[in-house]
Coordinates of C-alpha atoms in Angstrom, one line a residue:
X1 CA -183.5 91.0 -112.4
X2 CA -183.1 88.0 -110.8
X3 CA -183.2 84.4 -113.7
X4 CA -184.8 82.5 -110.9
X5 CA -187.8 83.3 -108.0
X6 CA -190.2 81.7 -106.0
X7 CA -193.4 83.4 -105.3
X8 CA -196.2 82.1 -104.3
X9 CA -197.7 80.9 -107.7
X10 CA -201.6 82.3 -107.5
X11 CA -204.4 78.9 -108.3
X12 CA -204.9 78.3 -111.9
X13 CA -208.5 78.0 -112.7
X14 CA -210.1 77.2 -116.3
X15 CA -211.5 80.7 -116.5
X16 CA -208.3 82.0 -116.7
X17 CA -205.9 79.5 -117.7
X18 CA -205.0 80.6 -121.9
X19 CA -204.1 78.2 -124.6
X20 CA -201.8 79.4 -127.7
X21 CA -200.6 78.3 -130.4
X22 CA -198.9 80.3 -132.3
X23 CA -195.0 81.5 -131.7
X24 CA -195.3 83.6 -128.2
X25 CA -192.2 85.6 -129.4
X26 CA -194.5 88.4 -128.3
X27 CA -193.2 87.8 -124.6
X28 CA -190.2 89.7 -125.9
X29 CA -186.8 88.9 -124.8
X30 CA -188.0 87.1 -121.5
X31 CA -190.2 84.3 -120.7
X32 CA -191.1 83.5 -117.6
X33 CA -191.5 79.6 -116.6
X34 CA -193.7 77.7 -114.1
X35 CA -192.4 74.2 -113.3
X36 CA -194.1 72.5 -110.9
X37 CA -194.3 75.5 -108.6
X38 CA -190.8 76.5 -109.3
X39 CA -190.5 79.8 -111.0
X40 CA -187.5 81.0 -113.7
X41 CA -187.0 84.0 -115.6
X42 CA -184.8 83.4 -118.6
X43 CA -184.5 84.6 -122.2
X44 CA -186.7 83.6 -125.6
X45 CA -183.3 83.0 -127.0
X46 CA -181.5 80.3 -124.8
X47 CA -184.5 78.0 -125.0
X48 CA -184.8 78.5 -128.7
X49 CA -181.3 78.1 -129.3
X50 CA -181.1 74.1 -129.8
X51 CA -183.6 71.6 -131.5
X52 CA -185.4 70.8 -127.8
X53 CA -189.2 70.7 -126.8
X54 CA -188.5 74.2 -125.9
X55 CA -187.9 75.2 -129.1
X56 CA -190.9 73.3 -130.2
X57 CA -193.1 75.1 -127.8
X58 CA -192.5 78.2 -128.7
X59 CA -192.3 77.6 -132.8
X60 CA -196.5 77.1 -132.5
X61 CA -195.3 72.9 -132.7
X62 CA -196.6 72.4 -129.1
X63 CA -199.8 73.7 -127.2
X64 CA -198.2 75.9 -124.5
X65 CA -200.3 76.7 -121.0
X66 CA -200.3 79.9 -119.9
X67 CA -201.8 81.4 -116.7
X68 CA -202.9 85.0 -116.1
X69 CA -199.7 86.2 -115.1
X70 CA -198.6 85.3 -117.6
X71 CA -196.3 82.1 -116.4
X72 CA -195.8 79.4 -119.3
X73 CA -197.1 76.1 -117.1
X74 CA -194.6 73.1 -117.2
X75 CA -196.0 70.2 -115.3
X76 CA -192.6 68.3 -114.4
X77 CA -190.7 68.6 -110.8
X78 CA -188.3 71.6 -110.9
X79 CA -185.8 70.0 -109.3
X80 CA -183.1 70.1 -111.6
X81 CA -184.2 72.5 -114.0
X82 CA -181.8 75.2 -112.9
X83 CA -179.6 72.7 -114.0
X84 CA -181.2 72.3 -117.5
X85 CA -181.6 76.0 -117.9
X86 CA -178.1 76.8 -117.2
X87 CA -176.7 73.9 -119.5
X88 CA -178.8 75.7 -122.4
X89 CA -177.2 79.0 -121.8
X90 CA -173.8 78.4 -122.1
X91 CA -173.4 74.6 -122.8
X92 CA -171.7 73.0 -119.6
X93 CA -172.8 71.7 -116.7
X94 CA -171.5 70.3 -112.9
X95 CA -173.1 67.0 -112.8
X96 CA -174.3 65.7 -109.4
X97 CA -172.4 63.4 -107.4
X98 CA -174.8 61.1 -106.6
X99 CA -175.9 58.4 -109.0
X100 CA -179.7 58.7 -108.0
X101 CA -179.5 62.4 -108.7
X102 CA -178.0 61.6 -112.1
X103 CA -180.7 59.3 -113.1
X104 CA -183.2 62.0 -112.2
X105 CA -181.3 64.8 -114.5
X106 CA -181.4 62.3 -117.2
X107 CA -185.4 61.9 -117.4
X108 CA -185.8 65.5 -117.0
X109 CA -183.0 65.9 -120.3
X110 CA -184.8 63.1 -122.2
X111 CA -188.4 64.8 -121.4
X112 CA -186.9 68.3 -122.5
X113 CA -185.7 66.4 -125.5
X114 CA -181.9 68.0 -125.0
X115 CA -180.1 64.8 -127.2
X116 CA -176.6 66.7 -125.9
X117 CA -177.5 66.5 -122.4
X118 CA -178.7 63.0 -122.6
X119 CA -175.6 62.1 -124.2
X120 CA -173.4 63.2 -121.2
X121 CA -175.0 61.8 -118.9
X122 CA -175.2 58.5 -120.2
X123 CA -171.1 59.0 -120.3
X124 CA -171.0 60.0 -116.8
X125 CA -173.1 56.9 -116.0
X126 CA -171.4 54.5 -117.8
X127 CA -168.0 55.6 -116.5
X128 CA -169.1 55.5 -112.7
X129 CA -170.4 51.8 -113.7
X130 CA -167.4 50.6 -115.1
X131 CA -165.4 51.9 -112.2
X132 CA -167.9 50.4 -109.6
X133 CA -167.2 47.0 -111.5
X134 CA -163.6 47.4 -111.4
X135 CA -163.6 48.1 -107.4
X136 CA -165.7 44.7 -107.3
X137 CA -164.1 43.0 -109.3
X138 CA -160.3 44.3 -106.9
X139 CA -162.0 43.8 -103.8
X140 CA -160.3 40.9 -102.5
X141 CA -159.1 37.3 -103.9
X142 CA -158.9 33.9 -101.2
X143 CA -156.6 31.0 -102.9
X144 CA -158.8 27.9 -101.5
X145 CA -157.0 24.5 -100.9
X146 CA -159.1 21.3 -102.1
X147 CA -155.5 19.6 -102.0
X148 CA -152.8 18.8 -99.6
X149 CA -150.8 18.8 -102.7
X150 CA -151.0 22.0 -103.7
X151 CA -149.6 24.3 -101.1
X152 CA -145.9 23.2 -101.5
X153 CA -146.0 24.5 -105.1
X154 CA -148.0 28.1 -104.6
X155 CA -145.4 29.1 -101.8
X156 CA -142.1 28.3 -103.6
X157 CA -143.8 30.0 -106.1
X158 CA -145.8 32.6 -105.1
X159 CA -143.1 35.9 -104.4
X160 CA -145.8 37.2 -101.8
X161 CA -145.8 36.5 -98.4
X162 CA -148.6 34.2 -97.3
X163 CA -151.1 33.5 -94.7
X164 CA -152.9 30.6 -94.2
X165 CA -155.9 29.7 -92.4
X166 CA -156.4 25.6 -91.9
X167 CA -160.4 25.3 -90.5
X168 CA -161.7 21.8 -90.0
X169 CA -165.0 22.2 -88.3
X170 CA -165.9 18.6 -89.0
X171 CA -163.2 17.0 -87.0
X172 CA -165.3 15.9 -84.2
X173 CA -163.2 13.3 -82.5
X174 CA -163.9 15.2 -79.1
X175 CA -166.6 17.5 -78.4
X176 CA -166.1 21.1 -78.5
X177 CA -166.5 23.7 -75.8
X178 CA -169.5 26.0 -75.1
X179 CA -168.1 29.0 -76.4
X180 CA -165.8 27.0 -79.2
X181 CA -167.9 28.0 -81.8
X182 CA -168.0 31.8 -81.6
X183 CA -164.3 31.7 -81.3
X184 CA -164.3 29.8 -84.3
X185 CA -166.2 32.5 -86.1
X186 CA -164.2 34.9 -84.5
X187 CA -160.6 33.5 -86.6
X188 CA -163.0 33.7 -89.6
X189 CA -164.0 37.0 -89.4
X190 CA -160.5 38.5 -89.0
X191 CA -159.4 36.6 -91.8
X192 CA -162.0 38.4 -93.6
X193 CA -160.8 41.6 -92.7
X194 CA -157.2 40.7 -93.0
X195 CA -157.6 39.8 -96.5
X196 CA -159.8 42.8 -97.4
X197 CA -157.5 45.0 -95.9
X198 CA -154.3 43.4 -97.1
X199 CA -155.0 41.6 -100.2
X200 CA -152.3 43.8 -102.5
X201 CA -149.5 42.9 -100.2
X202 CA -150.2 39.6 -99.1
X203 CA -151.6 36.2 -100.4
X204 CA -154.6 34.6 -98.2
X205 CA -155.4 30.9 -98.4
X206 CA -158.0 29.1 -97.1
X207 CA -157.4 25.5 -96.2
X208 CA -160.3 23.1 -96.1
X209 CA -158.8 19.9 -97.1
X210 CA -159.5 18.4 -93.8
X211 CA -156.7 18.4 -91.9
X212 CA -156.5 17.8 -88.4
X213 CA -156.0 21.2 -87.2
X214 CA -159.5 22.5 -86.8
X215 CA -158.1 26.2 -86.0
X216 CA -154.8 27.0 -87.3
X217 CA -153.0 30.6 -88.9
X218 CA -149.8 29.6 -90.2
X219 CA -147.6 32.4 -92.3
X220 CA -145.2 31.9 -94.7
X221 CA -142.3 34.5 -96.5
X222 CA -139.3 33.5 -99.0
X223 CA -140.9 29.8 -99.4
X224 CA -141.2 28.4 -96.2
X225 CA -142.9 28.3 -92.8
X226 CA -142.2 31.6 -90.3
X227 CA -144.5 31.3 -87.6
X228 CA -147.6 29.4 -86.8
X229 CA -150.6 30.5 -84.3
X230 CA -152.8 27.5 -83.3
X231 CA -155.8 27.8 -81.4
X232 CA -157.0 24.9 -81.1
X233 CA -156.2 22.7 -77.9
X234 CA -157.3 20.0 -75.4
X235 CA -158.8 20.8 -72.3
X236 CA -160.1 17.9 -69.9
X237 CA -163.6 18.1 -68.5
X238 CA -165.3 16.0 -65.6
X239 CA -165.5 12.4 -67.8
X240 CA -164.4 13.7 -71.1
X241 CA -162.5 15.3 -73.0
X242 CA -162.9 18.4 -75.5
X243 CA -162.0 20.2 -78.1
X244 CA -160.8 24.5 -77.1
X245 CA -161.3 27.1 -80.0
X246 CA -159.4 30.5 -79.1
X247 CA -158.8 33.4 -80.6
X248 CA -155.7 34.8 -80.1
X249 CA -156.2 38.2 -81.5
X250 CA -153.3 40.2 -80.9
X251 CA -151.0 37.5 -81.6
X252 CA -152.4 36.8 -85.0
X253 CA -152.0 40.6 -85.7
X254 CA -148.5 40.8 -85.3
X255 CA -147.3 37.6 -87.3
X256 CA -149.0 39.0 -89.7
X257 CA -147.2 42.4 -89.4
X258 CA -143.8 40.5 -89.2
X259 CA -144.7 38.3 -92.5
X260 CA -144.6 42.0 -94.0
X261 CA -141.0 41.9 -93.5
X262 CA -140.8 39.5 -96.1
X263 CA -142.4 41.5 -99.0
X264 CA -140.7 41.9 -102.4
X265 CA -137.5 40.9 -100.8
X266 CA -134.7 38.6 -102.8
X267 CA -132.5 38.5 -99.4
X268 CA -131.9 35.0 -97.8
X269 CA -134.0 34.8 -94.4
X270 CA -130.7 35.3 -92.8
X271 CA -129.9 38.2 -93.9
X272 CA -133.8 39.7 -93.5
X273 CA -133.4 38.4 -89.6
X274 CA -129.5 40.1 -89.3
X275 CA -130.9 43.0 -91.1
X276 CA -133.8 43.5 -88.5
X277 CA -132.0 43.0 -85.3
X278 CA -131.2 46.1 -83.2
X279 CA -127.7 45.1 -83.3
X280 CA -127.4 45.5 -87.2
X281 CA -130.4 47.8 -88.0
X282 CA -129.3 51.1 -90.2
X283 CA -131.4 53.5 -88.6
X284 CA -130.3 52.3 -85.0
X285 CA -126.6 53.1 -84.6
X286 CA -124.7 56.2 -86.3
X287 CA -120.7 56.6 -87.0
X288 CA -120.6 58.1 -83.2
X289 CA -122.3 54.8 -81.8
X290 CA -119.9 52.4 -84.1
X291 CA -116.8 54.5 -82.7
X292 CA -117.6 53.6 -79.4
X293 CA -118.6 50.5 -79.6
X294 CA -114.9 49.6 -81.7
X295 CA -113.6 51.0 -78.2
X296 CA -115.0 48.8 -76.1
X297 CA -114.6 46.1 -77.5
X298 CA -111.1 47.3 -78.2
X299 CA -110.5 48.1 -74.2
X300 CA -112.7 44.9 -73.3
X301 CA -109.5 43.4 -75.8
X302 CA -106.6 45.0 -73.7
X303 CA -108.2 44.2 -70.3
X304 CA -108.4 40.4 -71.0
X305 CA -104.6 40.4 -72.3
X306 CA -103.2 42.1 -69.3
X307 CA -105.4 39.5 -66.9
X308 CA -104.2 36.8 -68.4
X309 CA -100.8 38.3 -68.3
X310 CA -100.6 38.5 -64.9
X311 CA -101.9 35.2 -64.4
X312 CA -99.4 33.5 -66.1
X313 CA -96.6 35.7 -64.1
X314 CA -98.3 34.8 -61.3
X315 CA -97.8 30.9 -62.2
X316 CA -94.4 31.4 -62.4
X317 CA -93.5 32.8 -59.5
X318 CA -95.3 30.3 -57.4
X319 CA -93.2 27.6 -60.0
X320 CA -89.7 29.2 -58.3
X321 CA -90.7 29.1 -54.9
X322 CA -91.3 25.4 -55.1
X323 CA -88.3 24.5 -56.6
X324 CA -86.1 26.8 -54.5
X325 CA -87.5 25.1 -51.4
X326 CA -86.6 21.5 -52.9

């Protein structure tokens, strides 16, 4: 016998629609539930077995409804109620996934009156709350400059590499260009992402102190300056000039791949940029490859010595000819 089914629940008229009272232990082992058009089968024991409405209901505490078929009427949505009835059997339960779905399980616990129920999933609650704060609260920190002074001390400071964006919208000694502006919002935007996606690995700074530079990326690694990206220039139109906004995309992308370079390394920059060359990289050149290139440059060696060998016999000989002739 199946614990849950879903016939077609006949209409409940007055006429035969029976009230009780008293303890309906004379169902037997089984009752059989009607919750909002959801039928279950289960036993008189796992609803009486904790202090719940249930247990209420069938004590003679609560009026119970009853139709002729003899289905105990509930009038709540039967939603989650295979849920509740499988929590009273053996005590656990898989909570939903979703949040809304959780709220929902928890009126339908608090209306059952099931204080254990209620009490987990509060906790469940709570914890997903607490670690949808903390994912807020992670999402991404912008250093932003109100002070010339204040950048030379966060990158001698700061062990992270850094990336810097100088806007200065308000620097209207010239006139800007039609599309100037959307460029301009371009830069912004990919610092956005940039410092979403990167925050944990790199530091981001804003600069709106009003500089001169109304568009400029400049990255930084083991305290000082590695490579600038301005896009802002000059362009001359018929009478006038103006101000150029670009966004130089792909460029901005790889400085700050390179400024990677520089994370959590103590090296000098020297040794980062020896380290990195194709001549000196590790992974580049095995035992075989440093062989041959020792004899090359050993044979390169030996070919230079003999030329200039015979060049200076050479010399000689024309030295004796002369002086034999004399």
């Amino acid at each position: 016998m199946s614990d849950t089914t879903t016939p077609t629940v006949s209409s409940i008229s007055a006429a035969n629609r029976h009230t009780m009272t008293g303890q309906i232990n004379h169902f037997g082992k089984y009752v059989k539930l009607n919750v909002g058009n959801h039928l279950f089968l289960t036993s008189f024991d796992t609803l009486t077995k904790e202090d719940t409405m249930f247990k209420a209901m069938f004590s003679g505490r609560m009026e119970v409804v009853q139709d002729s078929e003899g289905w105990v009427l509930i009038d709540r949505d039967g939603k989650h109620f295979n849920l509740i009835l499988n929590y009273l059997r053996d005590g656990t339960i898989n909570l939903p996934e979703c949040t809304q779905a959780l709220n929902e399980l928890l009126h339908e616990a608090k209306f059952y009156c099931i204080e254990s129920l209620i009490e987990l999933v509060e906790q469940q609650l709570r914890t997903r709350s607490r670690k949808n704060a903390g994912d807020t609260d992670a999402c991404c920190k912008v250093i932003m400059l109100t002070s010339a002074k204040e950048l030379p001390n966060i990158v001698t400071t700061v062990r992270k590499p850094i990336v810097k964006l100088a806007i200065n919208r308000h620097n209207n000694k010239y006139s800007y260009t039609a599309s100037s502006d959307e460029m301009l919002m371009k830069n912004i935007e990919l610092f956005d992402k940039l410092s979403i996606r990167l925050h944990n690995r790199i530091l981001f700074i804003k600069d709106v102190t009003g500089s001169e530079e109304i568009c400029c990326w400049s990255f930084y690694g083991n305290g000082q300056k590695i490579a600038e990206v301005c896009c802002t220039s000059i362009v001359y139109a018929t009478e006038r000039k103006q101000n150029k906004v670009e966004f130089f995309e792909a460029r901005i992308y790889e400085e700050t791949l390179n400024i990677l370079l520089y994370e959590n390394r103590n090296a000098s920059v020297d040794e980062i940029i020896r380290a990195t060359t194709p001549r000196f990289a590790s992974a580049a050149l095995t035992d075989d490859d440093l062989d041959e290139e020792r004899s090359i440059t050993t044979s390169t060696a030996s070919t230079a010595t003999a030329s200039t060998t015979t060049t200076t016999t050479a010399a000689a000989a024309v030295t004796n000819r002369s002086a034999r002739k004399r």
